[in-house]
Amino acid sequence: MDLHTLTLTALQARLRSGDCSAVDALEALEQRIAHVDPKVGGYLSRNFQTARAEAERADVSLPLGGIPIAIKDVINVQGEPCTAASKILSNYTAPYNATVINKLRAAGAIPFGRLNLDEFAMGSSTENSAIQRTANPWDLTRIPGGSSGGSAAVVAADEAFASLGSDTGGSIRQPASLCGCVGMKPTYGRVSRFGLIAFASSLDQIGPFTKTVEDSARMLSVLAGRDPQDSTSLELPAEDFTRLVGRDIKGLKIGMPKEYFIEGIDPQVDAAVRAAVRQYESLGAEIVEVSLPHTEYAVAVYYIIATAEASANLARYDGVRYGRRAEEVRNLQDLYIRSRSEGFGEEVKRRIILGTYVLSSGYYDAYYLRAQKVRTLIRQDFSRAFEKVDALICPTSPETAFKIGDRSDDPMKMYLADIFTIATNLAGIPGLSLPCGFAQVDGRPLPIGVQLLGKPLEEANLFQIAHAYEQSTPWHKARPTL
Amino acid sequence: MSDKLDVRYTAQLARLELSEAEATRFQTQLSQVLVYVEKLREVNVEDVEPTAHSSALHNVFREDAPRDWFTSEEALQNAPRQANHLIIVPKVIE
């Protein structure tokens, strides 16, 4: 069996039994990447030399000992580039490690390789990368989703055992759905954001991409925890998120939010998600219809709050302390303006302008304050629903992967791709996408994802519920032909 | 609300300069987005508290104690222009 096809859990068993070494695993990935990444385009860079040195002295008794993990290029790894797929950071070298990187290393994992994304994580297709295109491994003419398109594509293509992404409005779950892997966005505050290049600080959260639910739970067990460097990270005891994996789900109540089963969803997606609901029924769960009445406002709230926060966060790119600086400027003001205008891509500029507008004098109350109030109503919708049910089930994305180039001229249409994932970030609750079938499009199979949403801090229950479905269906075993 | 968006003026507030083509495109696209977000006006938000954050955190303090962090070399390693442990910028005072 080829090592690169193993799940993280299966690889770990082999490493511990001595059937293979961490160097073998790394070499298997290296070959796989050389073979398929010219087609997929998930990796921006990789450093096998350093990784090999770490693999040679790996302690496989540690929680992720000897396991290589690929990293979205928006998370700082000391001494490596961190471009955010933007020209403005093209010559930046990270001077420190993100907390999640320190945690991975402490657990014995080997962070290697930098993954493509939409510039500054702004987008739903990875087409906004200023560096390269990434293709969906199931159909190379289609997008992998975004913004963590590279993170999803390399796991789906067996070019990584697991990867890290970040999710501000669906940027982990949507690409996981479109590429056919497991993507997890933890509760806001569960994982430290220190060292994550900020997009919208009240929404951003780091999470794992994996081939299975159990792998995802293992990853989160390492990533989670209070960090004094991130004042929004929560003070909570360490948890083994695999502890409920394998328990049956008889009697658990799963809610179907009626606002997430609406017209306009691709019929094959709708059918697959409804089949997943029936599967849950046959596993002994009780399905309850619930309502989240403010769902239709989530996209509007998000594009006010996220762009407002982004306009403030991206003010730091001024060409002075780091990043690209414009040449031959007239004065300091000119240096700021030209460095930013030359360094940022179109979608980033568009969002900075929108965010600046909604925060500007005279419009703050009408847009930003009102959006924050509707955000409260969206959170309350979830709290009420979770009084009745243990988790919610719905589609991750209203559609399967679209063709590269299909949406790039219509930002509003692109924004609506996140319609089912955005409310989760506004409410701060955990969400997970896992494979639930395939659509047949132009004679090819395209993955479909089902999304499970949980109560704040109840990720362990979410993994239990997701694992029960996954193990009773064949979808997680399917792989693209490359 | 949306008729008031002046893309060039707002870009200037954000220290961005747009090409003719960008300005025209953004004006149309962002006006569409602003029309879309107008739907928030139909929501009754009377007596609703705004949410800045999903966790109920207020001020978080740490001990005001010195600790090791970047050396000046490390802090300056990404500076586009530097000399004598300082960042060089265009002349600010005439």
Coordinates of C-alpha atoms in Angstrom, one line a residue:
Chain A
M1 CA 0.0 0.0 0.0
D2 CA 1.2 3.5 -0.8
L3 CA 1.9 5.4 2.4
H4 CA 0.5 8.7 1.1
T5 CA -3.0 7.3 0.9
L6 CA -3.2 6.6 4.6
T7 CA -5.3 8.5 7.1
L8 CA -3.4 10.2 9.9
T9 CA -4.7 7.6 12.4
A10 CA -3.6 4.7 10.2
L11 CA -0.2 6.3 9.6
Q12 CA 0.3 6.8 13.3
A13 CA -0.4 3.1 13.9
R14 CA 2.3 2.1 11.4
L15 CA 4.8 4.6 12.8
R16 CA 4.2 3.2 16.3
S17 CA 4.4 -0.4 15.3
G18 CA 7.6 0.3 13.4
D19 CA 6.1 -0.7 10.0
C20 CA 7.4 2.5 8.5
S21 CA 9.4 5.5 9.7
A22 CA 8.5 9.2 9.6
V23 CA 11.1 9.6 6.9
D24 CA 9.3 7.0 4.8
A25 CA 6.0 8.9 5.3
L26 CA 7.6 12.2 4.3
E27 CA 9.3 10.6 1.2
A28 CA 5.9 9.1 0.1
L29 CA 4.4 12.6 0.3
E30 CA 7.3 14.1 -1.5
Q31 CA 6.8 11.7 -4.4
R32 CA 3.1 12.1 -4.5
I33 CA 3.5 15.9 -4.6
A34 CA 6.0 15.7 -7.4
H35 CA 3.6 13.5 -9.3
V36 CA 0.3 15.3 -8.9
D37 CA 0.9 18.9 -7.6
P38 CA 1.9 20.2 -11.0
K39 CA -1.8 19.5 -11.9
V40 CA -3.4 20.4 -8.6
G41 CA -1.3 23.5 -7.7
G42 CA -2.1 23.3 -3.9
Y43 CA 1.5 24.0 -2.7
L44 CA 3.1 27.4 -2.9
S45 CA 6.4 26.1 -1.4
R46 CA 7.7 23.2 0.7
N47 CA 10.8 22.7 2.6
F48 CA 11.7 19.0 2.6
Q49 CA 15.2 19.5 3.9
T50 CA 14.2 20.9 7.2
A51 CA 11.2 18.5 7.4
R52 CA 13.5 15.5 6.8
A53 CA 15.8 16.5 9.6
E54 CA 12.8 16.7 11.9
A55 CA 11.5 13.3 10.6
E56 CA 14.9 11.7 11.4
R57 CA 14.6 12.5 15.0
A58 CA 10.8 12.2 15.3
D59 CA 9.4 10.8 18.6
V60 CA 6.4 8.7 17.4
S61 CA 5.1 8.3 20.9
L62 CA 3.9 11.9 20.9
P63 CA 0.3 12.7 20.0
L64 CA 1.2 13.6 16.3
G65 CA 4.8 12.3 16.4
G66 CA 6.5 12.2 13.0
I67 CA 3.4 13.2 11.1
P68 CA 3.9 15.9 8.4
I69 CA 1.2 18.6 8.3
A70 CA 0.8 21.2 5.5
I71 CA 0.0 24.8 6.4
K72 CA -2.2 27.5 4.8
D73 CA 0.1 30.4 3.8
V74 CA -1.5 32.7 6.3
I75 CA -0.1 31.1 9.4
N76 CA 3.5 32.2 10.4
V77 CA 6.2 29.5 10.6
Q78 CA 9.5 31.1 11.8
G79 CA 12.0 31.4 9.0
E80 CA 9.6 30.5 6.2
P81 CA 7.7 32.8 3.8
C82 CA 4.1 33.7 4.7
T83 CA 2.6 35.4 1.7
A84 CA -1.2 35.3 2.3
A85 CA -1.0 34.7 -1.5
S86 CA -0.5 38.5 -1.8
K87 CA 2.1 40.5 -3.7
I88 CA 2.4 42.8 -0.7
L89 CA 3.9 40.0 1.3
S90 CA 5.9 38.4 -1.5
N91 CA 9.3 39.0 0.2
Y92 CA 8.2 38.5 3.8
T93 CA 9.9 35.9 6.1
A94 CA 8.0 35.0 9.3
P95 CA 10.1 36.1 12.3
Y96 CA 8.1 34.0 14.7
N97 CA 5.9 30.9 15.0
A98 CA 2.1 31.0 15.3
T99 CA 0.9 29.4 18.5
V100 CA -0.6 26.5 16.5
I101 CA 2.8 25.8 15.0
N102 CA 4.4 25.6 18.4
K103 CA 1.6 23.3 19.5
L104 CA 2.0 21.0 16.5
R105 CA 5.8 20.9 17.1
A106 CA 5.3 20.1 20.8
A107 CA 3.0 17.3 19.7
G108 CA 5.8 15.9 17.5
A109 CA 4.2 16.9 14.2
I110 CA 6.3 18.3 11.3
P111 CA 4.8 21.4 9.8
F112 CA 6.0 21.5 6.2
G113 CA 4.8 23.1 3.0
R114 CA 2.8 26.3 2.4
L115 CA -0.6 26.1 0.8
N116 CA -2.4 28.4 -1.6
L117 CA -5.4 30.5 -0.7
D118 CA -7.4 33.5 -1.9
E119 CA -5.4 36.6 -1.2
F120 CA -5.7 37.4 2.6
A121 CA -8.3 34.6 2.8
M122 CA -10.8 36.8 0.9
G123 CA -12.7 34.6 -1.5
S124 CA -14.5 31.3 -2.1
S125 CA -12.6 29.8 -5.0
T126 CA -8.8 30.4 -4.4
E127 CA -8.9 32.3 -7.7
N128 CA -8.0 35.5 -5.8
S129 CA -4.5 34.1 -5.1
A130 CA -2.0 36.5 -6.6
I131 CA 0.5 33.6 -7.0
Q132 CA -1.1 30.7 -8.7
R133 CA -4.3 28.8 -9.5
T134 CA -5.3 25.7 -7.6
A135 CA -7.6 23.1 -9.2
N136 CA -10.1 20.8 -7.7
P137 CA -8.6 17.2 -7.7
W138 CA -11.9 15.7 -8.8
D139 CA -12.0 17.9 -11.9
L140 CA -9.0 20.0 -12.8
T141 CA -11.2 22.5 -14.7
R142 CA -13.0 23.4 -11.5
I143 CA -12.2 25.5 -8.4
P144 CA -11.3 23.8 -5.1
G145 CA -13.4 26.3 -3.1
G146 CA -11.9 28.9 -0.8
S147 CA -10.4 30.6 0.8
S148 CA -8.4 27.5 2.1
G149 CA -8.5 25.9 -1.4
G150 CA -4.9 24.6 -1.2
S151 CA -5.5 23.1 2.2
A152 CA -8.5 21.1 1.0
A153 CA -7.1 20.1 -2.4
V154 CA -3.9 18.6 -1.0
V155 CA -5.7 16.5 1.5
A156 CA -8.2 15.3 -1.1
A157 CA -5.4 14.5 -3.5
D158 CA -3.4 12.5 -0.9
E159 CA -0.6 15.1 -1.0
A160 CA -0.9 15.6 2.8
F161 CA -2.2 13.6 5.7
A162 CA -3.7 16.7 7.2
S163 CA -3.5 20.5 6.8
L164 CA -4.3 23.7 8.6
G165 CA -6.7 26.3 7.3
S166 CA -8.6 29.3 8.6
D167 CA -12.3 30.0 8.5
T168 CA -13.8 33.5 8.6
G169 CA -17.1 32.8 6.8
G170 CA -16.7 29.2 5.6
S171 CA -13.1 29.1 4.4
I172 CA -12.5 25.7 5.9
R173 CA -15.9 24.0 5.5
Q174 CA -16.8 25.1 1.9
P175 CA -13.5 23.9 0.3
A176 CA -13.7 20.7 2.4
S177 CA -17.2 20.2 1.0
L178 CA -16.1 20.9 -2.6
C179 CA -13.0 18.7 -2.5
G180 CA -14.5 15.8 -0.5
C181 CA -12.6 15.9 2.8
V182 CA -13.4 16.8 6.5
G183 CA -13.0 20.4 7.5
M184 CA -13.6 21.7 11.0
K185 CA -14.1 25.2 12.3
P186 CA -13.8 25.2 16.1
T187 CA -15.8 27.4 18.5
Y188 CA -14.5 31.0 18.4
G189 CA -11.8 31.3 21.1
R190 CA -11.0 27.5 21.1
V191 CA -7.8 27.9 19.1
S192 CA -5.3 30.7 19.4
R193 CA -5.2 33.1 16.5
F194 CA -1.7 34.4 17.4
G195 CA 0.4 34.2 14.3
L196 CA -2.6 34.0 12.0
I197 CA -2.6 36.9 9.5
A198 CA -5.7 38.7 10.6
F199 CA -8.7 39.1 8.2
A200 CA -11.7 39.7 10.5
S201 CA -10.6 39.2 14.0
S202 CA -14.0 38.6 15.6
L203 CA -14.7 35.8 13.1
D204 CA -11.4 34.2 12.2
Q205 CA -10.6 30.7 13.6
I206 CA -7.9 28.1 12.6
G207 CA -8.9 24.5 12.1
P208 CA -7.9 21.2 10.5
F209 CA -8.5 19.5 7.1
T210 CA -8.3 15.7 7.3
K211 CA -9.4 12.6 5.5
T212 CA -11.6 11.4 8.4
V213 CA -13.5 12.7 11.4
E214 CA -11.3 10.8 13.9
D215 CA -8.3 12.5 12.4
S216 CA -9.9 15.9 12.7
A217 CA -10.6 15.2 16.4
R218 CA -7.0 14.2 17.0
M219 CA -5.8 17.4 15.3
L220 CA -8.1 19.7 17.4
S221 CA -6.9 18.0 20.6
V222 CA -3.5 19.3 19.8
L223 CA -4.5 22.8 18.4
A224 CA -6.9 23.8 21.1
G225 CA -6.1 25.7 24.3
R226 CA -5.7 29.1 26.0
D227 CA -2.9 31.2 24.8
P228 CA -1.8 34.4 26.7
Q229 CA -0.8 35.8 23.3
D230 CA -4.4 35.8 22.2
S231 CA -6.7 37.6 24.6
T232 CA -9.8 36.1 22.9
S233 CA -8.6 32.5 23.4
L234 CA -10.7 30.8 26.1
E235 CA -9.4 29.5 29.4
L236 CA -10.5 25.8 29.3
P237 CA -9.0 22.5 30.5
A238 CA -7.3 20.4 27.8
E239 CA -9.7 18.0 26.1
D240 CA -9.4 14.7 24.2
F241 CA -11.8 15.5 21.4
T242 CA -11.8 11.8 20.3
R243 CA -13.4 10.7 23.6
L244 CA -16.9 10.3 22.2
V245 CA -15.8 9.1 18.7
G246 CA -17.3 5.6 18.2
R247 CA -20.2 6.0 20.6
D248 CA -23.6 5.5 19.1
I249 CA -26.0 8.4 18.6
K250 CA -29.3 6.7 19.5
G251 CA -31.7 9.3 20.9
L252 CA -29.7 12.3 20.0
K253 CA -31.7 15.1 18.5
I254 CA -30.6 16.7 15.3
G255 CA -32.3 19.8 13.9
M256 CA -33.0 20.6 10.3
P257 CA -33.1 24.3 10.0
K258 CA -35.8 25.0 7.4
E259 CA -34.1 28.1 6.2
Y260 CA -31.2 25.9 5.0
F261 CA -33.4 23.7 2.8
I262 CA -34.6 26.2 0.3
E263 CA -35.1 26.7 -3.4
G264 CA -32.0 27.5 -5.4
I265 CA -29.9 24.7 -3.9
D266 CA -28.5 22.4 -6.6
P267 CA -30.9 19.4 -6.7
Q268 CA -28.2 16.8 -6.4
V269 CA -26.8 18.6 -3.3
D270 CA -30.3 18.8 -1.8
A271 CA -30.9 15.1 -2.5
A272 CA -27.6 14.0 -1.0
V273 CA -28.0 16.1 2.2
R274 CA -31.6 14.8 2.7
A275 CA -30.3 11.3 2.2
A276 CA -27.8 12.0 5.0
V277 CA -30.6 13.1 7.2
R278 CA -32.4 9.8 6.6
Q279 CA -29.2 8.0 7.4
Y280 CA -29.1 9.7 10.7
E281 CA -32.7 8.6 11.3
S282 CA -31.7 5.1 10.6
L283 CA -28.8 5.4 13.1
G284 CA -31.3 6.2 15.8
A285 CA -31.2 10.0 15.9
E286 CA -34.4 12.0 16.2
I287 CA -34.8 14.6 13.4
V288 CA -36.5 17.8 14.4
E289 CA -37.4 20.7 12.2
V290 CA -36.1 24.0 13.6
S291 CA -36.1 27.6 12.5
L292 CA -33.3 30.1 12.4
P293 CA -35.4 33.1 11.3
H294 CA -32.6 35.6 10.7
T295 CA -30.7 33.3 8.3
E296 CA -31.5 35.4 5.3
Y297 CA -29.7 38.4 6.8
A298 CA -26.4 36.6 7.5
V299 CA -24.6 37.4 4.2
A300 CA -25.5 41.1 4.5
V301 CA -24.3 41.2 8.2
Y302 CA -21.1 39.4 7.3
Y303 CA -20.1 41.6 4.4
I304 CA -20.4 44.6 6.6
I305 CA -18.7 43.2 9.7
A306 CA -16.0 41.3 7.9
T307 CA -15.0 44.1 5.6
A308 CA -15.1 46.7 8.4
E309 CA -12.7 44.5 10.5
A310 CA -10.5 43.8 7.4
S311 CA -10.2 47.5 6.5
A312 CA -8.8 48.1 10.0
N313 CA -6.6 45.0 10.0
L314 CA -5.1 45.6 6.6
A315 CA -4.2 49.2 7.4
R316 CA -0.9 47.8 8.8
Y317 CA 0.4 47.1 5.2
D318 CA 1.9 50.4 4.5
G319 CA 5.3 49.5 3.0
V320 CA 7.3 50.8 6.0
R321 CA 8.1 48.0 8.5
Y322 CA 7.6 44.9 6.3
G323 CA 6.1 43.9 3.0
R324 CA 6.4 45.4 -0.4
R325 CA 7.4 49.1 -0.7
A326 CA 6.8 51.1 -3.8
E327 CA 9.9 52.6 -5.5
E328 CA 10.6 56.3 -6.2
V329 CA 7.9 57.8 -4.1
R330 CA 7.4 61.6 -3.7
N331 CA 6.7 61.6 0.0
L332 CA 5.4 59.4 2.9
Q333 CA 1.8 59.6 1.9
D334 CA 2.7 58.6 -1.6
L335 CA 4.7 55.7 -0.2
Y336 CA 1.6 54.4 1.7
I337 CA -0.7 54.9 -1.3
R338 CA 1.5 53.4 -3.9
S339 CA 2.7 50.5 -1.8
R340 CA -0.9 49.5 -1.0
S341 CA -2.3 50.1 -4.5
E342 CA 0.5 48.1 -6.2
G343 CA 0.6 45.4 -3.5
F344 CA -3.1 44.5 -3.0
G345 CA -5.2 42.6 -5.5
E346 CA -8.6 43.6 -6.7
E347 CA -10.8 41.7 -4.2
V348 CA -8.8 42.9 -1.3
K349 CA -9.1 46.5 -2.4
R350 CA -12.8 46.1 -3.0
R351 CA -13.3 44.8 0.6
I352 CA -11.1 47.5 2.1
I353 CA -13.1 50.2 0.4
L354 CA -16.4 48.6 1.4
G355 CA -15.2 48.2 5.0
T356 CA -13.9 51.8 5.1
Y357 CA -17.2 53.0 3.8
V358 CA -19.4 51.2 6.4
L359 CA -17.2 52.6 9.2
S360 CA -17.0 56.1 7.8
S361 CA -18.5 59.1 9.6
G362 CA -22.3 59.3 8.9
Y363 CA -22.7 55.7 7.9
Y364 CA -21.5 53.8 11.0
D365 CA -24.9 53.6 12.6
A366 CA -26.7 52.7 9.4
Y367 CA -24.4 49.9 8.5
Y368 CA -21.9 48.7 11.1
L369 CA -24.0 49.2 14.3
R370 CA -27.1 47.8 12.6
A371 CA -25.1 44.8 11.4
Q372 CA -23.8 44.2 14.9
K373 CA -27.4 44.2 16.3
V374 CA -28.6 41.8 13.6
R375 CA -25.6 39.6 14.5
T376 CA -27.0 39.4 18.0
L377 CA -30.3 38.2 16.6
I378 CA -28.5 35.5 14.5
R379 CA -26.7 34.3 17.7
Q380 CA -30.0 34.2 19.6
D381 CA -31.6 32.1 16.8
F382 CA -28.9 29.4 17.4
S383 CA -29.2 29.6 21.2
R384 CA -33.0 28.9 20.9
A385 CA -32.5 26.1 18.4
F386 CA -29.9 24.4 20.7
E387 CA -32.4 24.4 23.5
K388 CA -34.3 21.8 21.5
V389 CA -31.5 19.8 19.7
D390 CA -28.0 18.6 20.1
A391 CA -26.8 19.6 16.7
L392 CA -28.0 21.0 13.4
I393 CA -27.6 19.4 9.9
C394 CA -27.6 21.3 6.6
P395 CA -25.8 21.6 3.3
T396 CA -22.3 23.1 3.5
S397 CA -22.5 24.8 0.1
P398 CA -25.6 25.2 -2.1
E399 CA -23.7 23.8 -5.0
T400 CA -20.7 21.6 -6.1
A401 CA -17.5 23.1 -7.5
F402 CA -17.9 25.5 -10.3
K403 CA -15.7 26.1 -13.3
I404 CA -12.5 28.2 -12.9
G405 CA -13.3 31.7 -14.2
D406 CA -17.1 31.3 -14.0
R407 CA -17.7 33.8 -11.2
S408 CA -14.7 36.0 -11.1
D409 CA -16.5 39.0 -12.5
D410 CA -19.4 38.9 -10.2
P411 CA -18.5 39.5 -6.5
M412 CA -22.1 39.4 -5.2
K413 CA -22.7 36.0 -6.8
M414 CA -19.4 34.8 -5.2
Y415 CA -20.4 36.2 -1.8
L416 CA -23.6 34.1 -2.0
A417 CA -21.5 30.9 -2.2
D418 CA -21.0 31.3 1.5
I419 CA -24.7 31.5 2.4
F420 CA -24.8 28.4 4.6
T421 CA -21.4 28.8 6.4
I422 CA -21.4 32.5 7.4
A423 CA -23.9 32.5 10.2
T424 CA -21.7 29.9 12.1
N425 CA -18.9 32.5 12.3
L426 CA -21.2 35.3 13.3
A427 CA -22.5 33.1 16.2
G428 CA -19.1 31.8 17.1
I429 CA -20.3 28.1 17.2
P430 CA -18.4 25.1 15.9
G431 CA -19.1 23.6 12.4
L432 CA -17.8 20.7 10.5
S433 CA -18.2 19.6 6.9
L434 CA -17.9 15.9 5.8
P435 CA -18.5 14.1 2.6
C436 CA -22.0 12.9 2.0
G437 CA -22.0 11.8 -1.7
F438 CA -21.3 12.8 -5.2
A439 CA -23.1 14.7 -7.9
Q440 CA -22.7 13.7 -11.5
V441 CA -21.7 16.8 -13.5
D442 CA -20.6 16.5 -17.1
G443 CA -20.1 12.8 -16.6
R444 CA -17.8 13.3 -13.6
P445 CA -18.3 12.8 -9.9
L446 CA -18.1 16.0 -7.8
P447 CA -18.0 15.8 -4.0
I448 CA -20.9 17.0 -1.9
G449 CA -20.5 18.0 1.8
V450 CA -23.0 17.9 4.7
Q451 CA -22.5 20.4 7.5
L452 CA -23.0 19.7 11.2
L453 CA -23.2 22.7 13.6
G454 CA -22.9 22.3 17.3
K455 CA -23.3 24.1 20.6
P456 CA -20.5 26.4 21.7
L457 CA -17.5 24.3 23.0
E458 CA -19.3 21.0 22.2
E459 CA -16.9 19.9 19.4
A460 CA -16.5 16.5 21.0
N461 CA -20.3 15.8 20.5
L462 CA -20.0 17.1 16.9
F463 CA -17.2 14.6 16.2
Q464 CA -19.3 11.8 17.7
I465 CA -22.2 12.7 15.5
A466 CA -20.1 13.1 12.4
H467 CA -18.1 9.9 12.9
A468 CA -21.3 7.8 13.3
Y469 CA -22.5 8.9 9.9
E470 CA -19.1 8.7 8.2
Q471 CA -18.5 5.1 9.4
S472 CA -21.9 4.0 8.1
T473 CA -21.3 5.4 4.6
P474 CA -18.6 4.8 2.0
W475 CA -18.0 8.4 1.0
H476 CA -14.8 9.1 2.9
K477 CA -13.0 6.2 1.2
A478 CA -13.5 7.7 -2.3
R479 CA -10.4 9.3 -3.9
P480 CA -10.0 11.3 -7.2
T481 CA -8.1 9.8 -10.1
L482 CA -5.1 11.9 -10.8
Chain B
M1 CA -28.1 54.9 1.6
S2 CA -26.2 53.4 -1.4
D3 CA -26.4 56.4 -3.7
K4 CA -23.8 58.2 -1.5
L5 CA -20.9 55.8 -2.1
D6 CA -18.1 57.7 -3.7
V7 CA -15.5 55.0 -4.5
R8 CA -12.6 57.4 -5.2
Y9 CA -13.1 59.4 -2.0
T10 CA -13.5 56.2 0.1
A11 CA -10.4 54.7 -1.5
Q12 CA -8.4 57.8 -0.5
L13 CA -9.5 57.4 3.1
A14 CA -8.1 53.8 2.9
R15 CA -4.8 55.1 1.3
L16 CA -5.6 53.4 -2.0
E17 CA -5.4 54.8 -5.5
L18 CA -7.6 53.2 -8.2
S19 CA -7.2 53.1 -11.9
E20 CA -10.0 54.4 -14.1
A21 CA -11.1 50.9 -14.9
E22 CA -11.0 49.8 -11.2
A23 CA -13.0 52.9 -10.1
T24 CA -15.7 52.3 -12.6
R25 CA -15.9 48.6 -11.9
F26 CA -15.9 49.0 -8.1
Q27 CA -18.5 51.8 -8.2
T28 CA -21.0 49.4 -10.0
Q29 CA -20.1 46.3 -7.9
L30 CA -20.0 47.9 -4.5
S31 CA -23.3 49.8 -5.2
Q32 CA -24.8 46.3 -5.9
V33 CA -23.5 45.0 -2.6
L34 CA -24.9 48.1 -0.8
V35 CA -28.3 47.6 -2.4
Y36 CA -28.1 44.0 -1.2
V37 CA -27.2 44.9 2.4
E38 CA -30.1 47.4 2.6
K39 CA -32.3 44.4 3.5
L40 CA -31.0 44.8 7.0
R41 CA -33.2 47.9 7.3
E42 CA -36.3 45.7 7.5
V43 CA -35.1 44.0 10.7
N44 CA -36.5 45.4 13.9
V45 CA -33.4 46.0 16.1
E46 CA -35.0 48.2 18.7
D47 CA -33.6 47.2 22.2
V48 CA -31.2 44.8 20.7
E49 CA -27.6 45.0 22.0
P50 CA -24.9 44.9 19.4
T51 CA -22.5 41.9 19.2
A52 CA -18.8 42.8 18.7
H53 CA -17.7 39.3 19.6
S54 CA -19.2 35.9 20.1
S55 CA -17.6 35.2 23.5
A56 CA -18.6 37.3 26.5
L57 CA -15.1 38.7 27.1
H58 CA -14.4 42.1 28.4
N59 CA -11.1 43.5 29.4
V60 CA -8.3 40.9 29.5
F61 CA -5.3 42.0 31.4
R62 CA -1.8 40.5 31.8
E63 CA 0.9 41.3 34.2
D64 CA 2.8 44.4 33.2
A65 CA 6.2 42.7 33.2
P66 CA 9.1 42.8 30.8
R67 CA 9.9 39.7 28.8
D68 CA 12.2 38.8 25.9
W69 CA 10.9 39.3 22.5
F70 CA 12.4 40.3 19.1
T71 CA 15.9 41.6 19.0
S72 CA 16.2 44.7 16.8
E73 CA 17.8 42.6 14.1
E74 CA 14.8 40.2 14.1
A75 CA 12.3 43.1 14.2
L76 CA 14.0 44.7 11.3
Q77 CA 14.6 41.7 9.2
N78 CA 11.6 42.4 6.9
A79 CA 12.0 46.2 6.7
P80 CA 12.3 47.2 3.1
R81 CA 14.9 49.9 3.9
Q82 CA 16.9 50.3 7.0
A83 CA 20.2 51.6 8.5
N84 CA 21.7 51.8 12.0
H85 CA 18.8 49.8 13.5
L86 CA 16.3 52.2 12.2
I87 CA 13.7 52.1 9.4
I88 CA 14.2 54.6 6.6
V89 CA 11.2 56.5 5.3
P90 CA 10.9 59.5 3.0
K91 CA 11.5 62.9 4.6
V92 CA 8.5 63.8 6.7
I93 CA 9.5 67.3 7.9
E94 CA 10.6 69.9 5.3

